[in-house]
């Protein structure tokens, strides 16, 4: 009896993990597309607290607190990914812009930067968990 419960519980848990990981990744991707499609531009005023989050070859990405001025006069600070190139350009005095969602001003992307809004790690984890769940459930149904 305990073996039957365990053989159902582990695939069910893996299915839950798969749904959470893939669902979260899809939401991040959709958010990125929304900013790209209907985001409004605004000038960046400050970039602070940059922490390295990813390195891909010679491309380094930081997550920083970015302060910008919305067209209605509000000053908003939000966390966002920024490349080392854009960060260096901003610190050298070149202007930088963000695109933000008017109904969610904390959702921003640096204008001109590519950001897919998801994590391949999340997608991979979700796909592996989904495979484990499918294998476990099929094995359980065969018994």
Tab-separated table of N, CA and C in Angstrom:
chain	number	residue	atom	x	y	z
A	1	UNK	N	0.822	-1.196	0.000
A	1	UNK	CA	0.000	0.000	0.000
A	1	UNK	C	0.862	1.254	0.000
A	2	UNK	N	1.903	1.291	0.865
A	2	UNK	CA	2.781	2.455	0.940
A	2	UNK	C	3.510	2.663	-0.374
A	3	UNK	N	3.858	1.573	-1.037
A	3	UNK	CA	4.551	1.671	-2.314
A	3	UNK	C	3.638	2.264	-3.384
A	4	UNK	N	2.350	1.901	-3.355
A	4	UNK	CA	1.404	2.439	-4.327
A	4	UNK	C	1.191	3.936	-4.129
A	5	UNK	N	1.127	4.361	-2.878
A	5	UNK	CA	0.961	5.791	-2.585
A	5	UNK	C	2.197	6.553	-3.045
A	6	UNK	N	3.384	6.002	-2.741
A	6	UNK	CA	4.619	6.662	-3.141
A	6	UNK	C	4.761	6.711	-4.660
A	7	UNK	N	4.359	5.640	-5.323
A	7	UNK	CA	4.488	5.615	-6.775
A	7	UNK	C	3.507	6.583	-7.446
A	8	UNK	N	2.468	7.003	-6.761
A	8	UNK	CA	1.557	8.019	-7.284
A	8	UNK	C	1.958	9.415	-6.815
A	9	UNK	N	2.451	9.509	-5.595
A	9	UNK	CA	2.787	10.810	-5.019
A	9	UNK	C	3.952	11.483	-5.735
A	10	UNK	N	5.007	10.745	-6.041
A	10	UNK	CA	6.173	11.335	-6.692
A	10	UNK	C	5.857	11.867	-8.096
A	11	UNK	N	5.166	11.105	-8.954
A	11	UNK	CA	4.799	11.681	-10.254
A	11	UNK	C	3.844	12.878	-10.124
A	12	UNK	N	2.930	12.828	-9.143
A	12	UNK	CA	2.018	13.959	-8.948
A	12	UNK	C	2.793	15.199	-8.508
A	13	UNK	N	3.770	15.022	-7.637
A	13	UNK	CA	4.606	16.136	-7.205
A	13	UNK	C	5.436	16.668	-8.377
A	14	UNK	N	5.967	15.777	-9.193
A	14	UNK	CA	6.730	16.187	-10.370
A	14	UNK	C	5.837	16.956	-11.350
A	15	UNK	N	4.594	16.533	-11.491
A	15	UNK	CA	3.656	17.234	-12.371
A	15	UNK	C	3.376	18.640	-11.842
A	16	UNK	N	3.223	18.781	-10.542
A	16	UNK	CA	3.003	20.087	-9.937
A	16	UNK	C	4.218	20.996	-10.170
A	17	UNK	N	5.410	20.468	-9.977
A	17	UNK	CA	6.635	21.238	-10.211
A	17	UNK	C	6.723	21.651	-11.680
A	18	UNK	N	6.398	20.732	-12.577
A	18	UNK	CA	6.428	21.039	-14.011
A	18	UNK	C	5.458	22.160	-14.351
A	19	UNK	N	4.247	22.080	-13.826
A	19	UNK	CA	3.247	23.109	-14.121
A	19	UNK	C	3.676	24.464	-13.565
A	20	UNK	N	4.228	24.487	-12.360
A	20	UNK	CA	4.678	25.746	-11.768
A	20	UNK	C	5.848	26.348	-12.556
A	21	UNK	N	6.836	25.536	-12.881
A	21	UNK	CA	8.016	26.037	-13.588
A	21	UNK	C	7.665	26.517	-14.991
A	22	UNK	N	6.922	25.706	-15.738
A	22	UNK	CA	6.564	26.091	-17.100
A	22	UNK	C	5.576	27.258	-17.105
A	23	UNK	N	4.652	27.273	-16.155
A	23	UNK	CA	3.694	28.373	-16.069
A	23	UNK	C	4.380	29.692	-15.742
A	24	UNK	N	5.307	29.660	-14.791
A	24	UNK	CA	6.026	30.887	-14.424
A	24	UNK	C	6.870	31.390	-15.595
A	25	UNK	N	7.518	30.480	-16.292
A	25	UNK	CA	8.324	30.855	-17.447
A	25	UNK	C	7.446	31.477	-18.540
A	26	UNK	N	6.265	30.914	-18.755
A	26	UNK	CA	5.345	31.464	-19.762
A	26	UNK	C	4.862	32.852	-19.359
A	27	UNK	N	4.610	33.067	-18.073
A	27	UNK	CA	4.188	34.392	-17.601
A	27	UNK	C	5.299	35.427	-17.799
A	28	UNK	N	6.545	35.054	-17.512
A	28	UNK	CA	7.662	35.971	-17.720
A	28	UNK	C	7.821	36.317	-19.197
A	29	UNK	N	7.660	35.327	-20.053
A	29	UNK	CA	7.772	35.550	-21.490
A	29	UNK	C	6.659	36.483	-21.970
A	30	UNK	N	5.439	36.251	-21.498
A	30	UNK	CA	4.309	37.095	-21.885
A	30	UNK	C	4.499	38.531	-21.396
A	31	UNK	N	4.999	38.681	-20.189
A	31	UNK	CA	5.258	40.015	-19.639
A	31	UNK	C	6.263	40.761	-20.506
A	32	UNK	N	7.295	40.066	-20.937
A	32	UNK	CA	8.302	40.668	-21.796
A	32	UNK	C	7.702	41.117	-23.123
A	33	UNK	N	6.855	40.290	-23.687
A	33	UNK	CA	6.199	40.640	-24.956
A	33	UNK	C	5.268	41.840	-24.779
A	34	UNK	N	4.571	41.904	-23.648
A	34	UNK	CA	3.671	43.032	-23.388
A	34	UNK	C	4.457	44.345	-23.316
A	35	UNK	N	5.601	44.337	-22.642
A	35	UNK	CA	6.429	45.541	-22.548
A	35	UNK	C	6.916	45.941	-23.929
A	36	UNK	N	7.314	44.947	-24.712
A	36	UNK	CA	7.806	45.214	-26.056
A	36	UNK	C	6.711	45.797	-26.947
A	37	UNK	N	5.492	45.293	-26.834
A	37	UNK	CA	4.409	45.705	-27.718
A	37	UNK	C	3.732	47.003	-27.308
A	38	UNK	N	3.501	47.183	-26.015
A	38	UNK	CA	2.740	48.370	-25.616
A	38	UNK	C	3.399	49.196	-24.521
A	39	UNK	N	4.684	48.935	-24.270
A	39	UNK	CA	5.411	49.702	-23.263
A	39	UNK	C	5.681	51.124	-23.722
A	40	UNK	N	5.690	52.051	-22.778
A	40	UNK	CA	5.969	53.451	-23.052
A	40	UNK	C	7.427	53.761	-22.722
A	41	UNK	N	8.064	54.632	-23.510
A	41	UNK	CA	9.458	54.981	-23.222
A	41	UNK	C	9.557	56.027	-22.112
A	42	UNK	N	10.641	55.967	-21.360
A	42	UNK	CA	10.918	56.948	-20.310
A	42	UNK	C	12.425	57.002	-20.093
A	43	UNK	N	12.968	58.187	-19.790
A	43	UNK	CA	14.414	58.308	-19.575
A	43	UNK	C	14.841	57.766	-18.215
A	44	UNK	N	15.982	57.100	-18.209
A	44	UNK	CA	16.551	56.576	-16.967
A	44	UNK	C	17.274	57.700	-16.246
A	45	UNK	N	17.053	57.787	-14.936
A	45	UNK	CA	17.722	58.810	-14.131
A	45	UNK	C	18.870	58.232	-13.309
A	46	UNK	N	18.728	56.997	-12.851
A	46	UNK	CA	19.781	56.396	-12.023
A	46	UNK	C	19.757	54.877	-12.164
A	47	UNK	N	20.940	54.275	-12.052
A	47	UNK	CA	21.080	52.820	-12.029
A	47	UNK	C	21.951	52.501	-10.812
A	48	UNK	N	21.406	51.726	-9.869
A	48	UNK	CA	22.121	51.429	-8.630
A	48	UNK	C	22.019	49.956	-8.276
A	49	UNK	N	22.903	49.532	-7.381
A	49	UNK	CA	22.881	48.181	-6.805
A	49	UNK	C	22.921	47.081	-7.857
A	50	UNK	N	23.740	47.231	-8.881
A	50	UNK	CA	23.855	46.198	-9.903
A	50	UNK	C	24.522	44.944	-9.377
A	51	UNK	N	23.856	43.817	-9.515
A	51	UNK	CA	24.420	42.528	-9.098
A	51	UNK	C	24.422	41.593	-10.296
A	52	UNK	N	25.571	40.963	-10.542
A	52	UNK	CA	25.689	40.065	-11.693
A	52	UNK	C	24.769	38.866	-11.507
A	53	UNK	N	23.956	38.591	-12.544
A	53	UNK	CA	23.053	37.450	-12.462
A	53	UNK	C	23.339	36.389	-13.513
A	54	UNK	N	24.010	36.793	-14.605
A	54	UNK	CA	24.204	35.808	-15.667
A	54	UNK	C	25.412	36.193	-16.519
A	55	UNK	N	26.124	35.172	-16.951
A	55	UNK	CA	27.215	35.379	-17.891
A	55	UNK	C	27.042	34.363	-19.017
A	56	UNK	N	27.025	34.865	-20.240
A	56	UNK	CA	26.889	34.001	-21.403
A	56	UNK	C	27.995	34.379	-22.378
A	57	UNK	N	29.064	33.616	-22.358
A	57	UNK	CA	30.225	33.967	-23.173
A	57	UNK	C	30.830	35.252	-22.645
A	58	UNK	N	30.914	36.267	-23.504
A	58	UNK	CA	31.448	37.554	-23.045
A	58	UNK	C	30.333	38.538	-22.700
A	59	UNK	N	29.090	38.102	-22.714
A	59	UNK	CA	27.931	38.944	-22.392
A	59	UNK	C	27.563	38.761	-20.914
A	60	UNK	N	27.628	39.854	-20.155
A	60	UNK	CA	27.313	39.817	-18.729
A	60	UNK	C	26.034	40.603	-18.494
A	61	UNK	N	25.130	40.039	-17.693
A	61	UNK	CA	23.878	40.708	-17.357
A	61	UNK	C	23.824	40.937	-15.855
A	62	UNK	N	23.360	42.118	-15.487
A	62	UNK	CA	23.191	42.489	-14.090
A	62	UNK	C	21.709	42.688	-13.802
A	63	UNK	N	21.322	42.600	-12.545
A	63	UNK	CA	19.988	43.012	-12.099
A	63	UNK	C	20.231	44.229	-11.232
A	64	UNK	N	19.592	45.347	-11.599
A	64	UNK	CA	19.856	46.605	-10.904
A	64	UNK	C	18.552	47.332	-10.586
A	65	UNK	N	18.657	48.261	-9.647
A	65	UNK	CA	17.549	49.167	-9.349
A	65	UNK	C	17.639	50.317	-10.347
A	66	UNK	N	16.636	50.443	-11.184
A	66	UNK	CA	16.637	51.465	-12.220
A	66	UNK	C	15.549	52.480	-11.904
A	67	UNK	N	15.961	53.733	-11.816
A	67	UNK	CA	15.030	54.821	-11.515
A	67	UNK	C	14.768	55.582	-12.806
A	68	UNK	N	13.489	55.789	-13.102
A	68	UNK	CA	13.122	56.524	-14.315
A	68	UNK	C	11.979	57.489	-14.015
A	69	UNK	N	11.837	58.446	-14.900
A	69	UNK	CA	10.782	59.447	-14.764
A	69	UNK	C	9.693	59.151	-15.787
A	70	UNK	N	8.500	58.837	-15.296
A	70	UNK	CA	7.366	58.592	-16.183
A	70	UNK	C	6.894	59.932	-16.762
A	71	UNK	N	6.242	59.919	-17.921
A	71	UNK	CA	5.768	61.167	-18.535
A	71	UNK	C	4.829	61.988	-17.643
A	72	UNK	N	4.143	61.343	-16.713
A	72	UNK	CA	3.233	62.084	-15.832
A	72	UNK	C	3.951	62.686	-14.626
A	73	UNK	N	5.286	62.563	-14.564
A	73	UNK	CA	6.067	63.178	-13.501
A	73	UNK	C	6.447	62.256	-12.353
A	74	UNK	N	5.862	61.061	-12.304
A	74	UNK	CA	6.204	60.123	-11.227
A	74	UNK	C	7.636	59.637	-11.387
A	75	UNK	N	8.339	59.492	-10.268
A	75	UNK	CA	9.677	58.911	-10.259
A	75	UNK	C	9.513	57.480	-9.738
A	76	UNK	N	9.915	56.512	-10.549
A	76	UNK	CA	9.685	55.105	-10.231
A	76	UNK	C	11.022	54.364	-10.230
A	77	UNK	N	11.211	53.504	-9.242
A	77	UNK	CA	12.391	52.640	-9.175
A	77	UNK	C	11.929	51.196	-9.248
A	78	UNK	N	12.540	50.442	-10.152
A	78	UNK	CA	12.182	49.036	-10.329
A	78	UNK	C	13.438	48.228	-10.620
A	79	UNK	N	13.399	46.953	-10.297
A	79	UNK	CA	14.507	46.047	-10.611
A	79	UNK	C	14.328	45.542	-12.039
A	80	UNK	N	15.445	45.484	-12.759
A	80	UNK	CA	15.389	44.999	-14.139
A	80	UNK	C	16.762	44.500	-14.559
A	81	UNK	N	16.794	43.587	-15.533
A	81	UNK	CA	18.083	43.151	-16.072
A	81	UNK	C	18.667	44.237	-16.973
A	82	UNK	N	19.990	44.393	-16.906
A	82	UNK	CA	20.697	45.363	-17.740
A	82	UNK	C	22.052	44.770	-18.118
A	83	UNK	N	22.427	44.930	-19.367
A	83	UNK	CA	23.709	44.380	-19.809
A	83	UNK	C	24.851	45.242	-19.309
A	84	UNK	N	26.027	44.647	-19.245
A	84	UNK	CA	27.219	45.387	-18.826
A	84	UNK	C	27.493	46.526	-19.797
A	85	UNK	N	27.210	46.319	-21.071
A	85	UNK	CA	27.420	47.355	-22.082
A	85	UNK	C	26.543	48.571	-21.813
A	86	UNK	N	25.250	48.348	-21.551
A	86	UNK	CA	24.335	49.453	-21.270
A	86	UNK	C	24.693	50.130	-19.950
A	87	UNK	N	25.099	49.332	-18.976
A	87	UNK	CA	25.482	49.886	-17.675
A	87	UNK	C	26.712	50.782	-17.817
A	88	UNK	N	27.707	50.324	-18.547
A	88	UNK	CA	28.913	51.130	-18.777
A	88	UNK	C	28.580	52.402	-19.553
A	89	UNK	N	27.717	52.285	-20.558
A	89	UNK	CA	27.320	53.456	-21.350
A	89	UNK	C	26.613	54.482	-20.473
A	90	UNK	N	25.734	54.029	-19.585
A	90	UNK	CA	25.016	54.956	-18.712
A	90	UNK	C	25.982	55.662	-17.769
A	91	UNK	N	26.915	54.896	-17.184
A	91	UNK	CA	27.886	55.497	-16.261
A	91	UNK	C	28.862	56.433	-16.989
A	92	UNK	N	29.006	56.257	-18.294
A	92	UNK	CA	29.857	57.144	-19.089
A	92	UNK	C	29.102	58.416	-19.502
A	93	UNK	N	27.835	58.515	-19.136
A	93	UNK	CA	27.078	59.739	-19.414
A	93	UNK	C	26.133	59.670	-20.591
A	94	UNK	N	26.061	58.537	-21.258
A	94	UNK	CA	25.122	58.420	-22.377
A	94	UNK	C	23.713	58.158	-21.857
A	95	UNK	N	22.709	58.754	-22.490
A	95	UNK	CA	21.327	58.561	-22.016
A	95	UNK	C	20.847	57.130	-22.255
A	96	UNK	N	19.954	56.705	-21.400
A	96	UNK	CA	19.390	55.359	-21.463
A	96	UNK	C	17.890	55.491	-21.273
A	97	UNK	N	17.135	54.666	-21.963
A	97	UNK	CA	15.681	54.683	-21.811
A	97	UNK	C	15.182	53.310	-21.414
A	98	UNK	N	14.045	53.311	-20.724
A	98	UNK	CA	13.347	52.069	-20.421
A	98	UNK	C	12.015	52.101	-21.144
A	99	UNK	N	11.427	50.930	-21.263
A	99	UNK	CA	10.036	50.804	-21.697
A	99	UNK	C	9.315	50.201	-20.506
A	100	UNK	N	8.162	50.760	-20.167
A	100	UNK	CA	7.421	50.284	-19.002
A	100	UNK	C	5.949	50.151	-19.355
A	101	UNK	N	5.260	49.317	-18.590
A	101	UNK	CA	3.824	49.148	-18.766
A	101	UNK	C	3.100	50.224	-17.955
A	102	UNK	N	2.227	51.009	-18.577
A	102	UNK	CA	1.547	52.079	-17.851
A	102	UNK	C	0.711	51.572	-16.676
A	103	UNK	N	0.091	50.408	-16.820
A	103	UNK	CA	-0.739	49.863	-15.743
A	103	UNK	C	0.081	49.090	-14.706
A	104	UNK	N	1.361	48.851	-14.974
A	104	UNK	CA	2.262	48.180	-14.029
A	104	UNK	C	3.652	48.801	-14.181
A	105	UNK	N	3.868	50.003	-13.629
A	105	UNK	CA	5.120	50.730	-13.875
A	105	UNK	C	6.382	50.056	-13.331
A	106	UNK	N	6.253	49.052	-12.496
A	106	UNK	CA	7.440	48.340	-12.009
A	106	UNK	C	7.927	47.298	-13.015
A	107	UNK	N	7.150	47.062	-14.074
A	107	UNK	CA	7.542	46.109	-15.115
A	107	UNK	C	8.232	46.903	-16.217
A	108	UNK	N	9.574	46.796	-16.252
A	108	UNK	CA	10.351	47.582	-17.210
A	108	UNK	C	11.364	46.709	-17.934
A	109	UNK	N	11.805	47.210	-19.070
A	109	UNK	CA	12.903	46.609	-19.826
A	109	UNK	C	13.738	47.761	-20.364
A	110	UNK	N	15.030	47.582	-20.465
A	110	UNK	CA	15.904	48.587	-21.046
A	110	UNK	C	15.639	48.628	-22.543
A	111	UNK	N	15.363	49.817	-23.077
A	111	UNK	CA	15.090	49.968	-24.506
A	111	UNK	C	16.319	49.562	-25.310
A	112	UNK	N	16.097	48.754	-26.333
A	112	UNK	CA	17.179	48.302	-27.195
A	112	UNK	C	17.899	47.054	-26.722
A	113	UNK	N	17.557	46.557	-25.554
A	113	UNK	CA	18.189	45.346	-25.031
A	113	UNK	C	17.288	44.156	-25.310
A	114	UNK	N	17.894	43.069	-25.689
A	114	UNK	CA	17.140	41.841	-25.892
A	114	UNK	C	16.975	41.126	-24.572
A	115	UNK	N	15.756	40.815	-24.241
A	115	UNK	CA	15.486	40.038	-23.030
A	115	UNK	C	14.267	39.192	-23.311
A	116	UNK	N	14.436	37.898	-23.280
A	116	UNK	CA	13.334	36.998	-23.612
A	116	UNK	C	12.348	36.816	-22.476
A	117	UNK	N	12.729	37.207	-21.280
A	117	UNK	CA	11.785	37.171	-20.178
A	117	UNK	C	11.527	35.795	-19.613
A	118	UNK	N	12.386	34.909	-19.780
A	118	UNK	CA	12.213	33.587	-19.211
A	118	UNK	C	13.560	33.036	-18.815
A	119	UNK	N	13.537	31.873	-18.319
A	119	UNK	CA	14.768	31.244	-17.906
A	119	UNK	C	14.811	29.858	-18.528
A	120	UNK	N	15.875	29.596	-19.257
A	120	UNK	CA	16.010	28.258	-19.831
A	120	UNK	C	16.145	27.218	-18.724
A	121	UNK	N	16.650	27.631	-17.590
A	121	UNK	CA	16.737	26.713	-16.464
A	121	UNK	C	15.340	26.297	-16.003
A	122	UNK	N	14.417	27.263	-15.927
A	122	UNK	CA	13.033	26.945	-15.545
A	122	UNK	C	12.369	26.038	-16.574
A	123	UNK	N	12.578	26.339	-17.844
A	123	UNK	CA	11.978	25.520	-18.908
A	123	UNK	C	12.542	24.104	-18.859
A	124	UNK	N	13.849	23.988	-18.680
A	124	UNK	CA	14.481	22.671	-18.612
A	124	UNK	C	13.990	21.889	-17.399
A	125	UNK	N	13.940	22.552	-16.244
A	125	UNK	CA	13.434	21.903	-15.039
A	125	UNK	C	11.986	21.447	-15.238
A	126	UNK	N	11.162	22.316	-15.814
A	126	UNK	CA	9.765	21.971	-16.063
A	126	UNK	C	9.621	20.798	-17.019
A	127	UNK	N	10.417	20.797	-18.081
A	127	UNK	CA	10.351	19.701	-19.058
A	127	UNK	C	10.812	18.380	-18.440
A	128	UNK	N	11.866	18.431	-17.632
A	128	UNK	CA	12.341	17.207	-16.979
A	128	UNK	C	11.310	16.685	-15.983
A	129	UNK	N	10.714	17.582	-15.209
A	129	UNK	CA	9.694	17.171	-14.240
A	129	UNK	C	8.469	16.608	-14.964
A	130	UNK	N	8.103	17.213	-16.089
A	130	UNK	CA	6.974	16.717	-16.872
A	130	UNK	C	7.266	15.319	-17.418
A	131	UNK	N	8.485	15.105	-17.899
A	131	UNK	CA	8.875	13.776	-18.382
A	131	UNK	C	8.837	12.735	-17.274
A	132	UNK	N	9.351	13.102	-16.098
A	132	UNK	CA	9.330	12.178	-14.962
A	132	UNK	C	7.896	11.844	-14.565
A	133	UNK	N	7.045	12.867	-14.532
A	133	UNK	CA	5.639	12.646	-14.155
A	133	UNK	C	4.942	11.741	-15.167
A	134	UNK	N	5.168	11.997	-16.446
A	134	UNK	CA	4.534	11.178	-17.487
A	134	UNK	C	5.007	9.731	-17.388
A	135	UNK	N	6.311	9.535	-17.222
A	135	UNK	CA	6.849	8.179	-17.104
A	135	UNK	C	6.275	7.475	-15.875
A	136	UNK	N	6.228	8.183	-14.743
A	136	UNK	CA	5.709	7.589	-13.513
A	136	UNK	C	4.233	7.239	-13.607
A	137	UNK	N	3.454	8.124	-14.199
A	137	UNK	CA	2.019	7.854	-14.332
A	137	UNK	C	1.739	6.734	-15.321
A	138	UNK	N	2.494	6.699	-16.421
A	138	UNK	CA	2.313	5.598	-17.380
A	138	UNK	C	2.691	4.259	-16.758
A	139	UNK	N	3.780	4.247	-15.992
A	139	UNK	CA	4.204	3.021	-15.317
A	139	UNK	C	3.139	2.561	-14.306
A	140	UNK	N	2.536	3.520	-13.623
A	140	UNK	CA	1.489	3.206	-12.649
A	140	UNK	C	0.241	2.645	-13.348
A	141	UNK	N	-0.105	3.205	-14.499
A	141	UNK	CA	-1.282	2.721	-15.245
A	141	UNK	C	-1.056	1.324	-15.817
A	142	UNK	N	0.165	0.970	-16.127
A	142	UNK	CA	0.449	-0.347	-16.671
A	142	UNK	C	0.290	-1.455	-15.639
A	143	UNK	N	0.398	-1.122	-14.372
A	143	UNK	CA	0.310	-2.148	-13.310
A	143	UNK	C	-1.062	-2.679	-13.155
